Structure formats: C-alpha cells, structure tokens
Amino acid sequence: MYRQVLDPLAGSLYWSALCAALPLLTMFVLLGVFRVRAQIAAVVSLALALTLAVLVWDMPVSQALSGAAEGGFYGLFPVLWILVNALWIYRLTEITGWFAVLRRSFRGVSTDQRVQGILIAFCFGALIEALAGFGAPVAITAVMLVAVGIAPLKAATVALVANTAPVAFGSMAVPLTTLAGVTGLPLDDLGAMAGRQTPLIAAFIPLVLVFLLDGRRGVKESWPVAVVAGLAFALAQFVSANFISVEVTDIIAGVVALVAVLAFLRVWQPAATTGAEAAAGADGTVREGALSEEKALSEEKAEGSALMAFAPYLIIVALFALTQLGPVKEWLGVHGLVQFTWPGLHVETTAGQPAGAMTFKLEHLKAAGTILLIAGLFTMALYRVGPGRAVKAYGATLHQLRWTFVTVTSVLALAWVMNLSGQTVTLGTALAQTGTAFALFSPVVGWLGVAVTGSDTSANSLFGVLQVTAAHQTGLDPVLLASANSTGGVLGKMLSPQNLAVAAASIGMAGSESVIFRKVLGWSLGMLAVFAVLIYLQSTPVLGWMTV
C-alpha cells in the first residue's frame, strides 16, 4: 500500500510544491519557449513526473508505471475515441462532397467570417459541449470553421477559446454533479453559484473571438452581433442555472444565443464583410481576396440541400439528446458501464482513504465516442458510402492522428502519475495555505487541475474536497470556493496539452500544438487573473451580494 505524502521534500510543503510543478513547467516551457513538438514535450514531462514520483514521493516503481498505464488508457478511451470518430465523420462529408455544401450553407447565413465564428464556435459549440464534452466541441467546431474558409490555426484558436463558458455545465452538468458528489454540497447551490460566475465570462467571449479573427477592426465593425450573442448566452445561462435546471443550462443558453444571433442578423449585418472568402496560407495566415482554385471548384460543385449537409451534426445532437432521456439514460447507466479497480494500484490519500483514481470507469455504450461512431454509421447510410470506402476513410483518419495518439496518451499518463503520487494535491494544498486570500487563488487551483487533466470533471474530483476544507479553515463560503474550482477551471481547458492535441489534429496540423499554445496562453492567463479578482470580491462585502 502506498500512502500519499504532502511534503516529501525536506518536510517542506512549499519546496515539495515547487518540485511538483516541474513536470507542468517543463511541458509549458518546451511548448511555449522552445517550440518542441507536443509528443516530445509530453513524453519528456511524463518521464520527469515518473522520476519525481519514485525518487521524491517514494512511490513504488510498479505502481507509478501502473498509474501511467491507466492514464494512457484513459487517453485512448474516451478521449481519442471521441476525436477519431468525430474526424471520421468529417472525412465522410469531405469525400462525398457535402463538406463543400456545408461551407456554402454557412456562407448563405452570413458571408462574414466573424459572424460565422460566433455561430459555429460559440453557439453551436455550446450545444455540443452541453451534450458531449471531452474534446468533442473543439474537434467538431474546428473542422467546421475550416469549412467556411477560416485559416486552420485561427480556427483551432477560436475553437479552443470559445470552449470555455459552457464547460462547467457541459455533458449535462457532469462537472458540477461530480463536484456535488465529492463535496456533499447541494447541486442546486453549486449550479446557482456557477451561474453567477460563468455568465460574466460568456458575455465577453464572442468579442474575444471577433478580435482573434480580425483584430481591432473586427471588434469595431462587428461588435453588435458579438454583444448580442454574449449577453443572450449569459442571461440564459444565469436564468437556467438559478431558476430552471442545472443539467440543461448549456442547452438552453446555446439555443437562445443561436436564435438571438440569427434574429439579429435579419435586421443588421456588418457594414464590411471581412475575410468572407479568405484562403489559408501555408503558415496559417489569412490572405484576403478570392477563394483558392481548389475551393472555388468545390464551391461550383457544391450542389445539394443545406439540410443534407448539416445532417451528420443534427444526427449527433439527436443521438446525444436521446441518451439523456430517462429510460435510455437509466439503461445505459446499468448496461453501459464497466467499473473496476485498476490492476497493480494500492494507493491511499493523505487522509487514509482509497484514491479515487484507482477506480476506472469504462462507459463503452454511453461514451461520446461511441455515439459519434453510431452517428458515422448513420452518415454512411445517408450519404450512401460503401463499407470499403468508409473503412479506407477510417484508416486515413487513424494515420492522420498517429502522433496525436502519442501526445494524448502521454499527457493523460502524466496527469494520472501526478494525481496518484500526490504531486497534484501537494500543489493545491500549498496554494490553500494563503488564508482568506485563498479566495483569490481558488480558481487558480481549478485552472491548474484542468490544465493537467484536460477535464473540468477530473479537476473537480481532484480538488473539490480541498476547496471545501480550505473554506472551513479560512472562514470562507464553501459553495463559493467549490464552484470557483469548476468555473475557474474552464479557463485552463484551452491550454491543456490534451485539448491542444485535439485542436491541432482536427485542423490537420498535428505538431502545431506549440504554435496554438502561444496563441491561447495570454488569453487563458489574462481571463484567469480577472476571474480570480472577481471570486475574491465575491468573498468580500463588495460583491458578496452575488453569492448564493
């Protein structure tokens, strides 16, 4: 039996925390400073985490390797299982010509890429996050953004930044449901508090997306539609989380924002449509003007109904919605879950409780990747793609993702090693020693958890109890800090190596993770700093009236 220790290095919590931060710092420095390929950065950081787990935290070698294997398998299923099937569906639309029809259909709504970015990444992405999560929104919306002619690197950046505000309520509010389960706090209270925090992020995200797509000029020319989208989503998210249902918050917010934007576009359009027909250069920059010859040719041949072009994505939404119906959800909960203790792991937390990460949950039937596979089969039938052609497309998708497999499995192995050895808890506990000022660092803990694991649900499982314990020790509101763990965590999702790999693979540029990382790093840290101040003020009389 291995029992986690908080301060293994010279009995000092702070020196131990600094040591625990080394694998993450190494990965971020390799990606952001030295521009090392993501798969190399991930493997190097994993090796460092294993070394620290064995030599500093005194974790048995066999258990450290077993924990890495568990994390790697989680990287394969469900994470890569989602990405492979999402990109397979995209490839089916591409080889049948419906991808060009989809592009034409979006351009029929608006020829302005800034508007298209809001509709696809923000509104439609929120709906996918509400039903699926686990990287599916980034994988799907990045492809769709490229479909309308947005440069691949910009498409990946916009998809990642947009996938923030809906995450806390994603997958039918699984992150908050998990948080309620581990902390014992009422789900309605946590949801209501999160509904008074994330809308403040959501209100500004569309403006950020417009800036990413077209700089200051874009904000100046298209701010009205960005404001309508942000405020509609924020208001709907607040109302649903506080007065309707926590579980359907993102569905309501996504639909309201989509309807509001489409209605607004009937009475207003940007004076100048920018980048409507931009083609991406080899370096990912956008050059204005005519479509490339290849795209122009596909536009000419893009014949067919918009409904057929959107059909795969409508099928995806319908299937995910079906899995949330009472009887179906109950049946999948019973028959679609295999749960077991991972072999070779015998880990106790510092409190002497079995570590939650030892239990592996394999949701083979209800997994988002499985639903996407079924949607792909329906797409095959709808577009009359033969088995041989479909299998060939699947093989091409696997080949495209070969390095992404290395990156994602290594990153998740790193996360599991850090969690099981106690390195992550050491980091979080060190931040919790700041007294009442911990309110300022509370969202940073959540941000750290999501940056490591790529999942708000995992971050809540990891640090939820820590937040409540710190709240009791410092006299702060446990509901405020617990919800801040989830809502602050969403800001770390855009730079999680796992999600960077998903974004890079989706745009067909595996290996460009370091470039994308540098593009999103400033936004993640900047929004985190502002959000941390908000949480701190909510813990004081200044904004205390906002708390539940």
Coordinates of C-alpha atoms in Angstrom, one line a residue:
M1 CA 0.0 0.0 0.0
Y2 CA 1.3 3.4 -1.0
R3 CA 0.1 6.4 1.0
Q4 CA 0.4 9.9 -0.5
V5 CA 2.6 12.5 1.3
L6 CA 2.1 16.2 1.0
D7 CA 5.6 17.4 2.0
P8 CA 8.1 14.7 0.9
L9 CA 11.0 17.1 0.1
A10 CA 12.8 18.1 3.4
G11 CA 9.4 18.1 5.2
S12 CA 8.6 21.4 3.4
L13 CA 5.2 21.8 1.7
Y14 CA 6.4 24.7 -0.4
W15 CA 9.6 23.1 -1.6
S16 CA 7.6 20.0 -2.4
A17 CA 5.0 22.1 -4.3
L18 CA 7.8 23.7 -6.3
C19 CA 9.1 20.2 -7.1
A20 CA 5.6 19.0 -8.1
A21 CA 5.3 21.9 -10.5
L22 CA 8.3 20.9 -12.5
P23 CA 6.6 18.4 -14.9
L24 CA 4.0 21.0 -15.9
L25 CA 6.5 23.8 -16.1
T26 CA 8.7 21.6 -18.3
M27 CA 5.9 20.9 -20.7
F28 CA 4.7 24.5 -21.0
V29 CA 8.3 25.8 -21.4
L30 CA 9.0 23.1 -24.1
L31 CA 5.8 24.0 -25.9
G32 CA 5.8 27.8 -25.5
V33 CA 9.5 28.7 -25.4
F34 CA 11.4 26.1 -27.3
R35 CA 8.6 25.1 -29.6
V36 CA 9.2 21.4 -29.2
R37 CA 6.7 19.1 -30.8
A38 CA 3.8 18.2 -28.4
Q39 CA 4.5 14.5 -28.4
I40 CA 8.2 15.0 -27.4
A41 CA 7.2 17.6 -24.7
A42 CA 4.6 15.2 -23.3
V43 CA 6.9 12.2 -23.2
V44 CA 9.7 14.2 -21.5
S45 CA 7.3 15.6 -18.9
L46 CA 5.9 12.2 -18.3
A47 CA 9.4 10.8 -17.7
L48 CA 10.1 13.6 -15.2
A49 CA 6.8 13.1 -13.4
L50 CA 7.6 9.3 -13.0
T51 CA 11.1 10.1 -11.8
L52 CA 9.8 12.5 -9.1
A53 CA 7.0 10.1 -8.1
V54 CA 9.6 7.4 -7.4
L55 CA 12.5 9.3 -6.1
V56 CA 10.8 12.2 -4.2
W57 CA 7.3 10.9 -3.3
D58 CA 8.7 7.4 -2.7
M59 CA 6.0 5.8 -4.9
P60 CA 6.8 2.1 -5.8
V61 CA 8.0 1.9 -9.4
S62 CA 5.4 -0.8 -10.3
Q63 CA 2.6 1.5 -9.0
A64 CA 3.9 4.5 -10.8
L65 CA 4.1 2.6 -14.1
S66 CA 0.6 1.1 -13.5
G67 CA -0.8 4.6 -12.9
A68 CA 0.8 5.8 -16.1
A69 CA -0.8 2.9 -17.9
E70 CA -4.2 3.7 -16.5
G71 CA -3.9 7.4 -17.6
G72 CA -2.7 6.3 -21.1
F73 CA -5.7 4.0 -21.5
Y74 CA -8.0 6.9 -20.5
G75 CA -6.3 8.9 -23.2
L76 CA -7.3 6.2 -25.7
F77 CA -10.8 5.8 -24.3
P78 CA -12.7 8.1 -24.1
V79 CA -10.6 11.0 -25.3
L80 CA -9.1 9.7 -28.6
W81 CA -12.2 7.5 -29.2
I82 CA -14.1 10.8 -29.5
L83 CA -11.6 12.5 -31.7
V84 CA -11.2 9.6 -34.1
N85 CA -14.9 9.2 -34.7
A86 CA -15.5 13.0 -34.9
L87 CA -12.8 13.3 -37.6
W88 CA -14.1 10.2 -39.4
I89 CA -17.5 11.9 -39.8
Y90 CA -15.8 14.9 -41.2
R91 CA -13.8 12.8 -43.7
L92 CA -17.1 11.2 -44.8
T93 CA -18.6 14.6 -45.6
E94 CA -15.4 15.6 -47.4
I95 CA -15.1 12.5 -49.7
T96 CA -18.8 12.7 -50.6
G97 CA -18.7 16.5 -51.4
W98 CA -21.1 17.5 -48.7
F99 CA -18.4 19.4 -46.9
A100 CA -18.4 22.0 -49.7
V101 CA -22.2 22.2 -49.4
L102 CA -21.8 22.8 -45.7
R103 CA -19.4 25.7 -46.4
R104 CA -21.8 27.2 -48.9
S105 CA -24.7 26.9 -46.4
F106 CA -22.8 28.8 -43.7
R107 CA -21.9 31.4 -46.2
G108 CA -25.6 31.7 -47.0
V109 CA -26.3 32.8 -43.5
S110 CA -23.5 35.3 -43.5
T111 CA -20.5 35.8 -45.6
D112 CA -18.7 37.4 -42.7
Q113 CA -16.3 35.0 -41.0
R114 CA -16.5 36.9 -37.7
V115 CA -20.2 36.1 -37.6
Q116 CA -19.6 32.5 -38.8
G117 CA -17.1 32.2 -35.9
I118 CA -19.7 33.2 -33.4
L119 CA -22.4 31.0 -34.8
I120 CA -20.2 27.9 -35.1
A121 CA -17.6 28.1 -32.3
F122 CA -19.7 29.9 -29.6
C123 CA -23.4 28.9 -30.2
F124 CA -23.1 25.5 -31.9
G125 CA -20.1 24.6 -29.8
A126 CA -22.0 25.2 -26.6
L127 CA -24.7 22.8 -27.8
I128 CA -22.1 20.1 -28.5
E129 CA -20.4 20.8 -25.1
A130 CA -23.8 20.5 -23.4
L131 CA -24.4 17.0 -24.8
A132 CA -20.9 15.6 -25.3
G133 CA -17.9 17.4 -23.9
F134 CA -14.5 15.7 -23.6
G135 CA -13.0 17.5 -26.6
A136 CA -15.8 16.8 -29.0
P137 CA -16.8 20.5 -29.3
V138 CA -13.2 21.5 -30.2
A139 CA -12.8 18.7 -32.7
I140 CA -16.2 19.4 -34.5
T141 CA -16.2 23.2 -34.5
A142 CA -12.6 23.5 -35.6
V143 CA -13.4 21.4 -38.7
M144 CA -16.5 23.4 -39.4
L145 CA -14.6 26.7 -39.1
V146 CA -12.1 25.5 -41.6
A147 CA -15.0 24.5 -43.8
V148 CA -16.1 28.2 -44.1
G149 CA -12.6 29.2 -45.1
I150 CA -11.0 30.3 -41.8
A151 CA -7.3 29.7 -41.7
P152 CA -6.6 26.4 -39.8
L153 CA -4.5 27.9 -36.9
K154 CA -7.1 30.6 -36.4
A155 CA -9.9 28.0 -36.5
A156 CA -8.1 26.0 -33.8
T157 CA -7.5 29.0 -31.6
V158 CA -11.1 30.2 -31.9
A159 CA -12.5 26.8 -31.2
L160 CA -10.4 26.5 -28.0
V161 CA -11.2 29.9 -26.7
A162 CA -14.9 29.5 -27.4
N163 CA -14.9 26.2 -25.4
T164 CA -14.7 28.0 -22.0
A165 CA -18.0 29.4 -20.8
P166 CA -20.1 26.3 -21.4
V167 CA -17.6 23.8 -19.9
A168 CA -18.7 24.0 -16.2
F169 CA -22.3 22.9 -17.3
G170 CA -21.0 20.6 -20.0
S171 CA -22.1 17.0 -20.6
M172 CA -25.4 17.7 -18.9
A173 CA -23.7 19.4 -15.9
V174 CA -21.5 16.3 -15.1
P175 CA -18.7 18.5 -13.7
L176 CA -21.0 20.1 -11.2
T177 CA -22.8 16.8 -10.4
T178 CA -19.4 15.3 -9.7
L179 CA -18.4 18.3 -7.6
A180 CA -21.6 17.9 -5.5
G181 CA -20.9 14.2 -5.1
V182 CA -17.4 14.6 -3.8
T183 CA -18.1 17.7 -1.5
G184 CA -21.6 16.8 -0.3
L185 CA -22.7 20.3 -1.2
P186 CA -26.2 20.8 -2.8
L187 CA -26.1 20.6 -6.6
D188 CA -28.6 23.4 -6.9
D189 CA -26.5 25.7 -4.8
L190 CA -23.3 24.9 -6.8
G191 CA -25.2 25.3 -10.1
A192 CA -26.7 28.7 -9.0
M193 CA -23.3 30.0 -7.9
A194 CA -21.6 28.8 -11.1
G195 CA -24.5 30.5 -12.9
R196 CA -23.4 33.8 -11.3
Q197 CA -19.8 33.4 -12.4
T198 CA -19.6 31.9 -15.9
P199 CA -22.1 34.3 -17.5
L200 CA -19.6 37.0 -16.8
I201 CA -17.1 35.1 -18.9
A202 CA -19.6 34.2 -21.6
A203 CA -20.7 37.8 -22.1
F204 CA -17.2 38.7 -23.4
I205 CA -16.1 35.6 -25.2
P206 CA -17.7 36.5 -28.6
L207 CA -15.9 39.8 -28.6
V208 CA -12.6 37.9 -28.0
L209 CA -13.4 35.6 -30.9
V210 CA -14.0 38.5 -33.2
F211 CA -10.7 40.0 -32.1
L212 CA -8.9 36.7 -32.8
L213 CA -10.5 36.5 -36.2
D214 CA -10.0 40.2 -37.4
G215 CA -8.2 42.2 -34.7
R216 CA -9.4 45.6 -33.6
R217 CA -11.1 46.3 -36.9
G218 CA -13.2 43.2 -36.4
V219 CA -14.4 44.4 -33.0
K220 CA -15.1 47.9 -34.3
E221 CA -17.2 46.6 -37.3
S222 CA -19.0 43.6 -35.8
W223 CA -19.3 44.3 -32.0
P224 CA -23.1 44.5 -32.1
V225 CA -23.6 40.8 -33.1
A226 CA -20.9 39.8 -30.6
V227 CA -22.6 41.7 -27.8
V228 CA -26.0 40.1 -28.7
A229 CA -24.5 36.6 -28.7
G230 CA -22.6 37.1 -25.4
L231 CA -25.5 38.8 -23.5
A232 CA -28.1 36.3 -24.8
F233 CA -26.0 33.3 -23.7
A234 CA -25.0 34.9 -20.4
L235 CA -28.6 35.8 -19.5
A236 CA -30.0 32.4 -20.5
Q237 CA -27.2 30.6 -18.6
F238 CA -27.9 32.7 -15.4
V239 CA -31.6 32.1 -15.6
S240 CA -31.4 28.4 -16.3
A241 CA -28.8 27.7 -13.6
N242 CA -30.6 29.6 -11.0
F243 CA -34.3 29.1 -11.8
I244 CA -34.8 26.2 -14.3
S245 CA -32.4 23.3 -14.3
V246 CA -28.6 23.0 -13.8
E247 CA -28.5 20.0 -16.2
V248 CA -29.9 21.7 -19.2
T249 CA -28.3 25.1 -18.7
D250 CA -26.0 24.9 -21.7
I251 CA -28.7 23.6 -24.0
I252 CA -30.9 26.5 -23.2
A253 CA -28.1 29.0 -23.4
G254 CA -26.8 27.7 -26.7
V255 CA -30.3 27.7 -28.3
V256 CA -31.1 31.1 -27.0
A257 CA -27.8 32.6 -28.2
L258 CA -28.2 30.9 -31.7
V259 CA -31.8 32.2 -32.1
A260 CA -30.8 35.6 -30.9
V261 CA -27.9 35.9 -33.3
L262 CA -30.0 34.6 -36.3
A263 CA -32.8 37.0 -35.5
F264 CA -30.4 39.9 -35.1
L265 CA -28.8 39.2 -38.4
R266 CA -32.2 39.7 -40.1
V267 CA -32.1 43.3 -39.2
W268 CA -28.3 44.0 -39.0
Q269 CA -25.2 42.9 -40.9
P270 CA -21.6 44.2 -40.6
A271 CA -21.1 47.2 -42.9
A272 CA -17.9 45.5 -44.3
T273 CA -17.7 41.7 -44.6
T274 CA -14.2 40.8 -43.7
G275 CA -12.5 37.6 -44.7
A276 CA -15.6 36.2 -46.3
E277 CA -13.5 34.4 -48.9
A278 CA -10.2 34.2 -47.2
A279 CA -7.8 31.3 -48.1
A280 CA -5.3 30.0 -45.6
G281 CA -1.6 30.2 -46.5
A282 CA 0.9 27.6 -45.6
D283 CA 1.8 29.5 -42.5
G284 CA -1.8 29.6 -41.3
T285 CA -2.1 33.3 -42.1
V286 CA -5.1 34.7 -43.9
R287 CA -4.9 36.4 -47.2
E288 CA -7.9 38.3 -48.4
G289 CA -9.4 38.0 -51.8
A290 CA -10.7 35.2 -53.9
L291 CA -11.0 31.6 -52.9
S292 CA -8.2 29.2 -53.8
E293 CA -8.7 27.4 -57.1
E294 CA -9.4 24.1 -55.3
K295 CA -12.0 25.7 -53.0
A296 CA -13.6 27.7 -55.9
L297 CA -14.0 24.4 -57.8
S298 CA -15.6 22.7 -54.9
E299 CA -18.0 25.7 -54.4
E300 CA -19.1 25.3 -58.0
K301 CA -19.9 21.6 -57.5
A302 CA -21.5 22.2 -54.1
E303 CA -25.0 21.2 -55.1
G304 CA -27.5 19.8 -52.6
S305 CA -29.7 20.9 -49.7
A306 CA -28.3 22.6 -46.6
L307 CA -30.3 20.1 -44.5
M308 CA -28.4 17.2 -46.0
A309 CA -25.1 19.0 -45.4
F310 CA -26.0 19.6 -41.8
A311 CA -27.4 16.1 -41.3
P312 CA -24.4 14.5 -39.7
Y313 CA -24.3 17.2 -37.0
L314 CA -28.1 17.1 -36.5
I315 CA -27.8 13.3 -36.1
I316 CA -25.0 13.9 -33.5
V317 CA -27.2 16.3 -31.5
A318 CA -30.3 14.0 -31.8
L319 CA -28.3 10.9 -30.6
F320 CA -26.8 12.7 -27.6
A321 CA -30.2 14.1 -26.7
L322 CA -31.6 10.6 -26.9
T323 CA -29.1 9.3 -24.4
Q324 CA -30.3 11.8 -21.9
L325 CA -33.9 10.6 -21.9
G326 CA -34.9 9.0 -18.6
P327 CA -35.3 5.3 -19.7
V328 CA -32.4 5.4 -22.1
K329 CA -30.1 7.1 -19.7
E330 CA -31.1 4.6 -17.0
W331 CA -30.5 1.6 -19.2
L332 CA -27.1 2.9 -20.3
G333 CA -26.2 3.6 -16.7
V334 CA -26.8 0.0 -15.9
H335 CA -25.6 -1.8 -19.0
G336 CA -23.2 0.8 -20.5
L337 CA -20.7 1.0 -17.6
V338 CA -17.9 -1.3 -16.6
Q339 CA -16.2 -0.3 -13.4
F340 CA -13.1 -1.9 -11.9
T341 CA -10.0 -1.2 -9.8
W342 CA -7.0 -0.8 -12.0
P343 CA -4.6 -3.7 -11.6
G344 CA -1.4 -3.0 -9.6
L345 CA -2.6 0.1 -7.8
H346 CA -2.9 0.3 -4.0
V347 CA -3.0 4.0 -3.2
E348 CA -4.3 5.9 -0.2
T349 CA -4.8 9.6 0.1
T350 CA -3.1 11.6 2.9
A351 CA -6.4 11.1 4.8
G352 CA -6.1 7.3 4.6
Q353 CA -8.9 7.0 2.1
P354 CA -8.6 4.9 -1.2
A355 CA -7.6 7.2 -4.0
G356 CA -10.4 7.7 -6.4
A357 CA -8.1 7.5 -9.5
M358 CA -7.6 3.7 -8.7
T359 CA -11.2 3.1 -10.0
F360 CA -11.5 3.0 -13.8
K361 CA -14.9 3.6 -15.3
L362 CA -15.3 2.3 -18.8
E363 CA -18.6 3.8 -20.3
H364 CA -18.4 1.8 -23.5
L365 CA -22.0 2.3 -24.7
K366 CA -22.8 5.8 -23.4
A367 CA -19.3 7.2 -24.3
A368 CA -19.3 10.3 -26.6
G369 CA -17.0 8.4 -29.0
T370 CA -19.5 5.5 -29.3
I371 CA -22.3 7.9 -30.0
L372 CA -20.2 9.6 -32.7
L373 CA -19.4 6.2 -34.2
I374 CA -23.1 5.4 -34.5
A375 CA -23.6 8.9 -36.0
G376 CA -20.9 8.0 -38.5
L377 CA -22.7 4.8 -39.4
F378 CA -25.9 6.8 -40.0
T379 CA -23.9 9.2 -42.1
M380 CA -22.6 6.3 -44.2
A381 CA -26.1 5.2 -44.9
L382 CA -27.4 8.7 -45.6
Y383 CA -24.6 9.6 -48.0
R384 CA -24.5 6.1 -49.5
V385 CA -20.9 5.4 -48.6
G386 CA -19.9 1.8 -49.1
P387 CA -18.2 -0.2 -46.4
G388 CA -14.9 -0.3 -48.3
R389 CA -14.8 3.4 -48.8
A390 CA -15.8 4.1 -45.2
V391 CA -13.1 1.8 -43.8
K392 CA -10.5 3.4 -46.0
A393 CA -11.6 6.8 -44.6
Y394 CA -11.3 5.5 -41.1
G395 CA -7.8 4.2 -41.7
A396 CA -6.8 7.5 -43.2
T397 CA -8.1 9.2 -40.0
L398 CA -6.1 6.9 -37.8
H399 CA -2.9 7.6 -39.8
Q400 CA -3.6 11.3 -39.5
L401 CA -3.8 11.0 -35.7
R402 CA -0.7 8.8 -35.2
W403 CA 1.3 11.4 -33.4
T404 CA -1.7 12.7 -31.6
F405 CA -2.1 9.3 -30.0
V406 CA 1.4 9.6 -28.5
T407 CA 0.7 13.2 -27.2
V408 CA -2.7 12.5 -25.6
T409 CA -1.8 9.2 -24.0
S410 CA 1.4 10.7 -22.6
V411 CA -0.4 13.7 -21.2
L412 CA -3.1 11.6 -19.5
A413 CA -0.4 9.3 -18.2
L414 CA 1.3 12.3 -16.8
A415 CA -1.9 13.5 -15.1
W416 CA -2.5 10.1 -13.5
V417 CA 1.0 9.8 -12.2
M418 CA 0.9 13.3 -10.7
N419 CA -2.6 12.6 -9.2
L420 CA -1.8 9.1 -7.7
S421 CA 1.6 10.0 -6.4
G422 CA 0.3 13.1 -4.6
Q423 CA 2.1 15.7 -6.7
T424 CA -1.1 17.5 -7.7
V425 CA -2.6 17.5 -4.2
T426 CA 0.7 19.0 -2.9
L427 CA 0.4 21.8 -5.4
G428 CA -3.2 22.5 -4.5
T429 CA -2.6 22.3 -0.7
A430 CA 0.3 24.8 -0.9
L431 CA -2.0 27.3 -2.5
A432 CA -4.6 26.7 0.2
Q433 CA -2.2 28.0 2.9
T434 CA -2.8 31.6 2.0
G435 CA -5.6 32.2 4.5
T436 CA -8.5 34.4 3.4
A437 CA -6.5 35.4 0.4
F438 CA -7.2 31.9 -0.8
A439 CA -10.3 33.2 -2.5
L440 CA -8.0 34.8 -5.0
F441 CA -6.2 31.5 -5.6
S442 CA -9.3 29.3 -5.5
P443 CA -10.0 29.5 -9.3
V444 CA -6.2 29.1 -9.9
V445 CA -6.4 25.6 -8.3
G446 CA -9.3 24.6 -10.6
W447 CA -7.3 26.1 -13.6
L448 CA -4.3 24.0 -12.6
G449 CA -6.4 20.9 -12.4
V450 CA -7.9 21.3 -15.8
A451 CA -4.6 22.3 -17.3
V452 CA -3.2 19.0 -16.1
T453 CA -6.1 16.6 -16.8
G454 CA -7.9 18.5 -19.6
S455 CA -11.2 17.9 -17.8
D456 CA -13.3 20.1 -15.5
T457 CA -14.9 16.9 -14.1
S458 CA -11.5 15.5 -13.2
A459 CA -10.4 18.8 -11.7
N460 CA -13.5 18.9 -9.5
S461 CA -12.9 15.3 -8.4
L462 CA -9.3 16.1 -7.6
F463 CA -9.7 19.5 -5.8
G464 CA -13.3 19.7 -4.7
V465 CA -12.8 18.5 -1.2
L466 CA -9.6 20.6 -0.9
Q467 CA -11.6 23.7 -1.7
V468 CA -14.2 22.9 0.9
T469 CA -11.6 22.1 3.5
A470 CA -9.8 25.4 2.8
A471 CA -13.1 27.3 3.1
H472 CA -13.8 25.9 6.5
Q473 CA -10.2 26.6 7.7
T474 CA -10.3 30.2 6.4
G475 CA -13.9 31.1 7.2
L476 CA -14.8 31.5 3.5
D477 CA -18.0 30.3 1.8
P478 CA -17.5 26.6 0.7
V479 CA -20.1 26.9 -2.1
L480 CA -18.3 29.9 -3.5
L481 CA -14.9 28.2 -3.5
A482 CA -16.1 24.9 -4.7
S483 CA -17.9 26.5 -7.6
A484 CA -14.9 28.7 -8.3
N485 CA -12.9 25.4 -8.7
S486 CA -15.1 24.5 -11.6
T487 CA -15.7 27.9 -13.2
G488 CA -12.0 28.9 -12.9
G489 CA -11.0 25.5 -14.2
V490 CA -12.7 26.1 -17.6
L491 CA -10.1 28.8 -18.4
G492 CA -7.4 26.2 -18.2
K493 CA -9.0 24.0 -20.8
M494 CA -7.8 25.9 -23.8
L495 CA -4.1 25.3 -23.0
S496 CA -4.4 21.8 -21.7
P497 CA -1.9 19.7 -23.8
Q498 CA -4.7 17.2 -24.4
N499 CA -7.0 19.7 -25.9
L500 CA -4.2 21.4 -27.8
A501 CA -3.5 18.0 -29.4
V502 CA -7.2 17.6 -30.3
A503 CA -7.3 21.0 -31.9
A504 CA -4.2 20.5 -33.9
A505 CA -5.3 17.1 -35.2
S506 CA -8.7 18.5 -36.1
I507 CA -7.3 21.0 -38.5
G508 CA -4.9 18.5 -40.0
M509 CA -1.8 20.1 -38.4
A510 CA -0.6 17.7 -35.8
G511 CA 2.7 19.0 -34.5
S512 CA 1.5 22.6 -34.4
E513 CA 0.5 22.4 -30.7
S514 CA 3.3 24.8 -29.6
V515 CA 2.1 27.4 -32.0
I516 CA -1.5 27.2 -30.8
F517 CA -0.3 27.1 -27.2
R518 CA 1.4 30.5 -27.6
K519 CA -1.7 31.9 -29.2
V520 CA -4.1 30.9 -26.3
L521 CA -1.7 31.3 -23.3
G522 CA -2.2 35.0 -22.9
W523 CA -5.9 34.8 -23.1
S524 CA -6.1 32.0 -20.6
L525 CA -3.8 33.8 -18.1
G526 CA -5.5 37.1 -18.6
M527 CA -9.0 35.9 -18.1
L528 CA -7.9 33.8 -15.1
A529 CA -6.4 36.9 -13.5
V530 CA -9.6 38.9 -14.0
F531 CA -11.7 36.0 -12.8
A532 CA -9.6 35.5 -9.7
V533 CA -10.3 39.1 -8.7
L534 CA -14.0 38.5 -9.3
I535 CA -14.0 35.5 -7.0
Y536 CA -12.1 37.4 -4.3
L537 CA -14.6 40.3 -4.5
Q538 CA -17.4 37.8 -4.2
S539 CA -15.9 36.7 -0.9
T540 CA -16.0 40.3 0.4
P541 CA -18.9 42.7 1.0
V542 CA -18.1 44.4 -2.3
L543 CA -19.7 41.6 -4.4
G544 CA -20.9 39.3 -1.6
W545 CA -24.5 40.1 -2.6
M546 CA -23.9 37.9 -5.7
T547 CA -23.3 34.7 -3.7
V548 CA -26.0 32.1 -3.1

